[in-house]
mmCIF file with all atom_site columns, C-alpha atoms in Angstrom:
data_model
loop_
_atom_site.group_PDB
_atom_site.id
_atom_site.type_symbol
_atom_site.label_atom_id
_atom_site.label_alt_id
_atom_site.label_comp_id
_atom_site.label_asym_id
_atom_site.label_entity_id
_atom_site.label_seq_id
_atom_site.pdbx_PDB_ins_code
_atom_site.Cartn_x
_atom_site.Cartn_y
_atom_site.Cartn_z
_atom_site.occupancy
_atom_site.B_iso_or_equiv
_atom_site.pdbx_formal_charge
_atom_site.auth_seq_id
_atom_site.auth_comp_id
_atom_site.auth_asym_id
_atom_site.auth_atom_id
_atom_site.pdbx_PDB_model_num
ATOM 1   C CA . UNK A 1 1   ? 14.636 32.726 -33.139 1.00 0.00 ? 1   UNK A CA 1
ATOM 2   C CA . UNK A 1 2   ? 12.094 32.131 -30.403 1.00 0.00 ? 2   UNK A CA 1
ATOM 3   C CA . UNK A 1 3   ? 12.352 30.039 -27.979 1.00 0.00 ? 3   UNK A CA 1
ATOM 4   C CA . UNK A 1 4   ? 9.624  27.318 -27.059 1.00 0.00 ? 4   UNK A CA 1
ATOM 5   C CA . UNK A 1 5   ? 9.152  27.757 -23.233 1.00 0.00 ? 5   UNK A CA 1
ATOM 6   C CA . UNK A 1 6   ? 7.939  24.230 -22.116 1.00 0.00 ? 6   UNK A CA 1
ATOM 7   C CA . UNK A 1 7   ? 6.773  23.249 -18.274 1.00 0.00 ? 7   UNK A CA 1
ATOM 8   C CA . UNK A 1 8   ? 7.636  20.657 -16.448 1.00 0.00 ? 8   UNK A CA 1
ATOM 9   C CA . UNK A 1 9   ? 3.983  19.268 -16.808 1.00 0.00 ? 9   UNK A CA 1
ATOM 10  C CA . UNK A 1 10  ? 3.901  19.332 -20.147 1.00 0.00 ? 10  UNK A CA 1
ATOM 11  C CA . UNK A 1 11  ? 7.211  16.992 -20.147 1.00 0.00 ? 11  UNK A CA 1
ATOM 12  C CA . UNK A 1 12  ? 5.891  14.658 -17.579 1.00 0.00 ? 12  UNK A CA 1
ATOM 13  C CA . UNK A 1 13  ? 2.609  14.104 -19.799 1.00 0.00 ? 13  UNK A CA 1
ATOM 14  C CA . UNK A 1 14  ? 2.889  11.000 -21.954 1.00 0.00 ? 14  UNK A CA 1
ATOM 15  C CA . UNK A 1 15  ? 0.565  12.092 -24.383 1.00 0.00 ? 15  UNK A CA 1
ATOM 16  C CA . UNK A 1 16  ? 2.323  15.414 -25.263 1.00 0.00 ? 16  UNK A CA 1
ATOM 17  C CA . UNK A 1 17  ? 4.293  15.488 -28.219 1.00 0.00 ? 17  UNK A CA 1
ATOM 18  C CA . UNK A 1 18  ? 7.851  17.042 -26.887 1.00 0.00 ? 18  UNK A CA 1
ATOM 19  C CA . UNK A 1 19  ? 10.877 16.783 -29.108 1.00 0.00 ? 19  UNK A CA 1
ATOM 20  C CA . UNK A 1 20  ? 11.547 14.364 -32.064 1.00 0.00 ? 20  UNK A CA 1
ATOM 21  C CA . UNK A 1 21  ? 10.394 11.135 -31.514 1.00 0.00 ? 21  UNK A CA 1
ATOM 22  C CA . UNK A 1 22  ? 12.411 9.403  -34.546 1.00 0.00 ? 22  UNK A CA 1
ATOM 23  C CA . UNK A 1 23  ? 15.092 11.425 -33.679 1.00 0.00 ? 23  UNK A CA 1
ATOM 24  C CA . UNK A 1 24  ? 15.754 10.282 -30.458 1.00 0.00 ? 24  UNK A CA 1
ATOM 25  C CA . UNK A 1 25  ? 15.114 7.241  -30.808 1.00 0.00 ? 25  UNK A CA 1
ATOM 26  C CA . UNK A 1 26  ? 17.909 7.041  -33.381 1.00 0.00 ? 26  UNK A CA 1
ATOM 27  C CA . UNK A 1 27  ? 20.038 8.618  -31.177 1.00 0.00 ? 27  UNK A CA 1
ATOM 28  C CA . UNK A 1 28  ? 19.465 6.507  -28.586 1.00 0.00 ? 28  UNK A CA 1
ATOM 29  C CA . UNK A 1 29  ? 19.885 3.310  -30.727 1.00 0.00 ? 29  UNK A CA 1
ATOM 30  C CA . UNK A 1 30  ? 23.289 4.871  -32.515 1.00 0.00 ? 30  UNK A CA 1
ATOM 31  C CA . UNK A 1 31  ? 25.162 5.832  -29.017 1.00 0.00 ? 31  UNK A CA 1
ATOM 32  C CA . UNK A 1 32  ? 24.325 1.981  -27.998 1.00 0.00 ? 32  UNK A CA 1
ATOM 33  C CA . UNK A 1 33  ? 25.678 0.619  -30.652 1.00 0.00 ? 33  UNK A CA 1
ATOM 34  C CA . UNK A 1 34  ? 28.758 2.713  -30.500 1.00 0.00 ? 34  UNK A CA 1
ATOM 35  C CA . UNK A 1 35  ? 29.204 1.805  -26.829 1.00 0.00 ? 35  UNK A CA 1
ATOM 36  C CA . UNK A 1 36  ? 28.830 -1.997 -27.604 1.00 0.00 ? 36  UNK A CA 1
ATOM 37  C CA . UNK A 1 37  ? 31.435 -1.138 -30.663 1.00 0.00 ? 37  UNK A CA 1
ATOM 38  C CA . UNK A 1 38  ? 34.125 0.699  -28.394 1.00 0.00 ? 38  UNK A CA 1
ATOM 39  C CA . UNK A 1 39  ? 33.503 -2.472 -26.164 1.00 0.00 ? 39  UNK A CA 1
ATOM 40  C CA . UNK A 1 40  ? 34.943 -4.780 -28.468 1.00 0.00 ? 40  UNK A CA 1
ATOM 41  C CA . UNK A 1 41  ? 37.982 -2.898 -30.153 1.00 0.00 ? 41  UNK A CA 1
ATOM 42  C CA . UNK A 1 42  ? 38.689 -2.016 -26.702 1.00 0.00 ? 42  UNK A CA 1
ATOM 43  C CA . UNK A 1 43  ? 40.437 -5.189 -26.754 1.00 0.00 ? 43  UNK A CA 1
ATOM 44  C CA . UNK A 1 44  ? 42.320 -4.154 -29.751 1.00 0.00 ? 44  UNK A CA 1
ATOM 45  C CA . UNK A 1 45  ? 43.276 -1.159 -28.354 1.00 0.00 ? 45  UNK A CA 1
ATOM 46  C CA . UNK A 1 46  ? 44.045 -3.168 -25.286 1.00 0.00 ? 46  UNK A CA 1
ATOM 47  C CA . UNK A 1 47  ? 46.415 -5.064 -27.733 1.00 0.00 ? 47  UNK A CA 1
ATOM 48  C CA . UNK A 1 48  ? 48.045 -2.292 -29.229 1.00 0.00 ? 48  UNK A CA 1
ATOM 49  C CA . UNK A 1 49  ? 48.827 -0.351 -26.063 1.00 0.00 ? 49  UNK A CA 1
ATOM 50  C CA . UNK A 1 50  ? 50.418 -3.942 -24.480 1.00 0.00 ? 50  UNK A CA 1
ATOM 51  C CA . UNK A 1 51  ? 52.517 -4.821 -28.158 1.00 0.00 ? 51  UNK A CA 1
ATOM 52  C CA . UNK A 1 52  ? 54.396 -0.880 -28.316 1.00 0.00 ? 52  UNK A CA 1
ATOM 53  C CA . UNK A 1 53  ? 55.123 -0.728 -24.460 1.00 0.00 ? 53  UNK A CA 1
ATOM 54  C CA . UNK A 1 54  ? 58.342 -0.310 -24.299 1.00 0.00 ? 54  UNK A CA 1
ATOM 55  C CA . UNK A 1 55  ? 59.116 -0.109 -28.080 1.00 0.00 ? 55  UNK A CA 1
ATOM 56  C CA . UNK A 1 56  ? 60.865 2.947  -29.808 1.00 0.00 ? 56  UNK A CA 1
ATOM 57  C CA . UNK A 1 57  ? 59.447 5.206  -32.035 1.00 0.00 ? 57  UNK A CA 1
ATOM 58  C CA . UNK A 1 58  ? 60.284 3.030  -35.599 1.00 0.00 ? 58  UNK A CA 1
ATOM 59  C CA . UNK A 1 59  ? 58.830 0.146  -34.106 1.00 0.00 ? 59  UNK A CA 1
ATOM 60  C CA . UNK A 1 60  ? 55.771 1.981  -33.448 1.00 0.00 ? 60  UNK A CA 1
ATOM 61  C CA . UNK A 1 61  ? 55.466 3.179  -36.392 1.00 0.00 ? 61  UNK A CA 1
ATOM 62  C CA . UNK A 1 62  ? 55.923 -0.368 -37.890 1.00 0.00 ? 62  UNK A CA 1
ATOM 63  C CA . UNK A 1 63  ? 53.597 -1.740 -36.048 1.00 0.00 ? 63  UNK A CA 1
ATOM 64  C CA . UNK A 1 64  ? 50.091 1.329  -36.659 1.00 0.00 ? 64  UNK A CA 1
ATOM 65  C CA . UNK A 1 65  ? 51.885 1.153  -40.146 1.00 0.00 ? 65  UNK A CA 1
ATOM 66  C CA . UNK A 1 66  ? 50.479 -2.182 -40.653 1.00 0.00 ? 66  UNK A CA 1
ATOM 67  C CA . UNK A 1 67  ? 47.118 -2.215 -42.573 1.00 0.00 ? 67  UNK A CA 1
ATOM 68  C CA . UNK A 1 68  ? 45.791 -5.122 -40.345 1.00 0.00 ? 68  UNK A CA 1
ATOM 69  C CA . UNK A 1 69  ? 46.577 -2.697 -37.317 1.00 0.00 ? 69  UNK A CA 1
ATOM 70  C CA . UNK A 1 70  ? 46.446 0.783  -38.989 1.00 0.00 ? 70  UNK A CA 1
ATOM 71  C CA . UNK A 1 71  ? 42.923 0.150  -40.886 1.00 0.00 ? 71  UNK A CA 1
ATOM 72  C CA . UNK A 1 72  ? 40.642 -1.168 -37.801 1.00 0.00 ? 72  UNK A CA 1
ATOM 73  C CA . UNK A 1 73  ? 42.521 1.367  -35.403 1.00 0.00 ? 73  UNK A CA 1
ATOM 74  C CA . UNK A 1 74  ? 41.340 3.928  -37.898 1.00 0.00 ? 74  UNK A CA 1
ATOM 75  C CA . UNK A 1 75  ? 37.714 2.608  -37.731 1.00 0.00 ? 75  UNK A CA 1
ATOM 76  C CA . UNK A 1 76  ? 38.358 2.758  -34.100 1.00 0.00 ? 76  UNK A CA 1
ATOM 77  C CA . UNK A 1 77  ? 38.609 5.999  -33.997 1.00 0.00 ? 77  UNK A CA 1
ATOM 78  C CA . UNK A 1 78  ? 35.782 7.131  -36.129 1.00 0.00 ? 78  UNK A CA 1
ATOM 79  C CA . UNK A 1 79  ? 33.340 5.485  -33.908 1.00 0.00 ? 79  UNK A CA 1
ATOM 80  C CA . UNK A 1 80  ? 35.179 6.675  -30.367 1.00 0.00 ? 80  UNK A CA 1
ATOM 81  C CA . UNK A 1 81  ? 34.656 10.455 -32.157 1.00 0.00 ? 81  UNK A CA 1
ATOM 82  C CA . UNK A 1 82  ? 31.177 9.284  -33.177 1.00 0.00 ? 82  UNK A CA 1
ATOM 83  C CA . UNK A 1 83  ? 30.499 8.446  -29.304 1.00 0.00 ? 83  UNK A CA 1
ATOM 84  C CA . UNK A 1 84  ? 31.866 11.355 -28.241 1.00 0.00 ? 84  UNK A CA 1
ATOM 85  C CA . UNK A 1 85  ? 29.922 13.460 -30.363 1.00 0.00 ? 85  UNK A CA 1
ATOM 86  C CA . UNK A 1 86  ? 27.119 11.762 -29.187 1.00 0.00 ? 86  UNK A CA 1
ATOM 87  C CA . UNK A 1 87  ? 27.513 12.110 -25.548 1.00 0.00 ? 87  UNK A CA 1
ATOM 88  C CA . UNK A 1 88  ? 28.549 15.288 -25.758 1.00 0.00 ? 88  UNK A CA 1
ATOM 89  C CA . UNK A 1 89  ? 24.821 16.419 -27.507 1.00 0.00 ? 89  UNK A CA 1
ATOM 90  C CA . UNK A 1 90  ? 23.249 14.826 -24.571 1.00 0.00 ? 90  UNK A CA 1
ATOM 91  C CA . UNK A 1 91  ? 25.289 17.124 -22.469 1.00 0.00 ? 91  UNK A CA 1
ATOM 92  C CA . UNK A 1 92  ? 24.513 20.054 -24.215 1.00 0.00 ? 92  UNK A CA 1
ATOM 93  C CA . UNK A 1 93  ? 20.494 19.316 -24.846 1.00 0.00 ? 93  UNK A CA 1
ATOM 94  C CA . UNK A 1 94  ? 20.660 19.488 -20.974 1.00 0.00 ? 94  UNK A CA 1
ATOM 95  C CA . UNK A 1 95  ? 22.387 22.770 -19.990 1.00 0.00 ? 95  UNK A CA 1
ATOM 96  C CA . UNK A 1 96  ? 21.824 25.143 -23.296 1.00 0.00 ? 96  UNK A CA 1
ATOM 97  C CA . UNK A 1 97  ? 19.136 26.038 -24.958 1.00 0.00 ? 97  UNK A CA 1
ATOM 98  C CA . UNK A 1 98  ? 18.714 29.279 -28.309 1.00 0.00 ? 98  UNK A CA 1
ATOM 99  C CA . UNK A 1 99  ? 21.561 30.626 -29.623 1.00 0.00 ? 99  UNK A CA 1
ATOM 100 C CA . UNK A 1 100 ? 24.323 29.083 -26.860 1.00 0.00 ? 100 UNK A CA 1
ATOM 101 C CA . UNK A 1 101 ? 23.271 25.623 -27.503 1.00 0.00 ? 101 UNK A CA 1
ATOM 102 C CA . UNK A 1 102 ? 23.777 25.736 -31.331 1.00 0.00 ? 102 UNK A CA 1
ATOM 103 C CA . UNK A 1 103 ? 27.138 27.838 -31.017 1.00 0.00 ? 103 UNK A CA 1
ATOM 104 C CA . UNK A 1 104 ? 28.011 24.773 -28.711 1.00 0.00 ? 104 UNK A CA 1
ATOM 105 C CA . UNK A 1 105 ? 26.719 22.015 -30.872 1.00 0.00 ? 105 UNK A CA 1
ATOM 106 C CA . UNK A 1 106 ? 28.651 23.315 -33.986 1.00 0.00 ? 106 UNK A CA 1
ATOM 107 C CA . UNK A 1 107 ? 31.480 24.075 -31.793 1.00 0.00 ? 107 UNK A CA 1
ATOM 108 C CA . UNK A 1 108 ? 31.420 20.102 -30.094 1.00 0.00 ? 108 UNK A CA 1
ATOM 109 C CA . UNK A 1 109 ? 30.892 19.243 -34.079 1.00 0.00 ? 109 UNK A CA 1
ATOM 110 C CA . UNK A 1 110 ? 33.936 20.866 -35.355 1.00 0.00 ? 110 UNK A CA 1
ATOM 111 C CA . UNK A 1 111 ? 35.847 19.707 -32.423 1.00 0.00 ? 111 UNK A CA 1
ATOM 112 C CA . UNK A 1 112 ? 34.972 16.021 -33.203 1.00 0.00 ? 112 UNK A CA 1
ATOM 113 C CA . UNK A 1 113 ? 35.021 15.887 -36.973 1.00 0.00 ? 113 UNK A CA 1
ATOM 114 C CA . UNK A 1 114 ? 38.859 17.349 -36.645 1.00 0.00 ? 114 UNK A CA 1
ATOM 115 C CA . UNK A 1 115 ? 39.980 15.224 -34.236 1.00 0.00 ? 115 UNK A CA 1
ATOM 116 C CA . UNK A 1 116 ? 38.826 12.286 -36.864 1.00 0.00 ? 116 UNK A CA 1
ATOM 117 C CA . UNK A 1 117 ? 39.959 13.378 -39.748 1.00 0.00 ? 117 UNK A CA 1
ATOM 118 C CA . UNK A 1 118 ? 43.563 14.549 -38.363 1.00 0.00 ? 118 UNK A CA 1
ATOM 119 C CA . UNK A 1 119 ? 43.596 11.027 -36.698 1.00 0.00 ? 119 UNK A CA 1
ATOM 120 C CA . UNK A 1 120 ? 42.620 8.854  -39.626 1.00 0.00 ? 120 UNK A CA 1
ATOM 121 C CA . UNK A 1 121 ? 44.800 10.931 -41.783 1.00 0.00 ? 121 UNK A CA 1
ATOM 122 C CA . UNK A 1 122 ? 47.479 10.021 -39.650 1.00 0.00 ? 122 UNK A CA 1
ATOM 123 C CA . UNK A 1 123 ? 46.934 6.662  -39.393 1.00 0.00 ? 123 UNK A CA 1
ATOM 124 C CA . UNK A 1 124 ? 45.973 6.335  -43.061 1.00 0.00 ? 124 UNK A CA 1
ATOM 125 C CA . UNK A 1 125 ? 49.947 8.500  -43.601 1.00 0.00 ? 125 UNK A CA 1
ATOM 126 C CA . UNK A 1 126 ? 51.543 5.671  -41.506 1.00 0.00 ? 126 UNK A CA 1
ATOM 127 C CA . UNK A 1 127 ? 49.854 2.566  -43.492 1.00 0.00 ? 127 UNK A CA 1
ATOM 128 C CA . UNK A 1 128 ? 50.437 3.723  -47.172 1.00 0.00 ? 128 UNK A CA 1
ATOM 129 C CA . UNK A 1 129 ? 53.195 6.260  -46.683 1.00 0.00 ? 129 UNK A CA 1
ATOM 130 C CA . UNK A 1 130 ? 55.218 4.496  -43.684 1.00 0.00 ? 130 UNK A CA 1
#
């Protein structure tokens, strides 16, 4: 695949169309809102963290176990992965470009979609299994 060589001019013009307008902008819109999100369960986590200092393991387990716990810390994670992901892209649009960009961007997407699904299957173990 080819690679569009673009000048710094070009960028700096208002009226050129560079990149994907909706795109971005959803982007943009969907790492706010999963900033403002981490924002407020980072009291819950807060929560959490203070509750099982301290505590052995069966009490820990207990306490995640609990769907009122277990369930939103689940969510939690989900969107912290989501951020991630996010942040991550805005890294890589930076630095890469071709081939090394999407070996990186399905690389950063693995990464993040196992991290959530070996998290909220964990969590999801400890609420309905114990």
């Amino acid at each position: 695949m080819r690679e569009q060589i673009v000048s710094k001019a070009t960028i700096a013009n208002p009226k050129s169309k560079y990149g994907d307008a909706n795109a971005s902008t959803r982007h943009f819109i969907l790492q706010r809102l999963s900033g403002v999100s981490n924002i407020v369960f980072l009291g819950f986590l807060i929560f959490i963290v203070v509750r099982l200092a301290g505590q052995d393991r069966a009490e820990m387990v207990e306490v995640i176990g609990n769907a009122w716990i277990g369930l939103p810390f689940a969510v939690l994670l989900v969107i912290v992965t989501l951020h991630m992901h996010n942040g991550m892209r805005d890294i890589l649009e930076d630095y890469f470009a071709g081939r090394t960009y999407s070996l990186y961007m399905m690389l950063n997407t693995m990464w993040t979609l196992a991290i959530a699904v070996i998290g909220v299957f964990s969590i999801l173990k400890l609420v309905f299994w114990g």
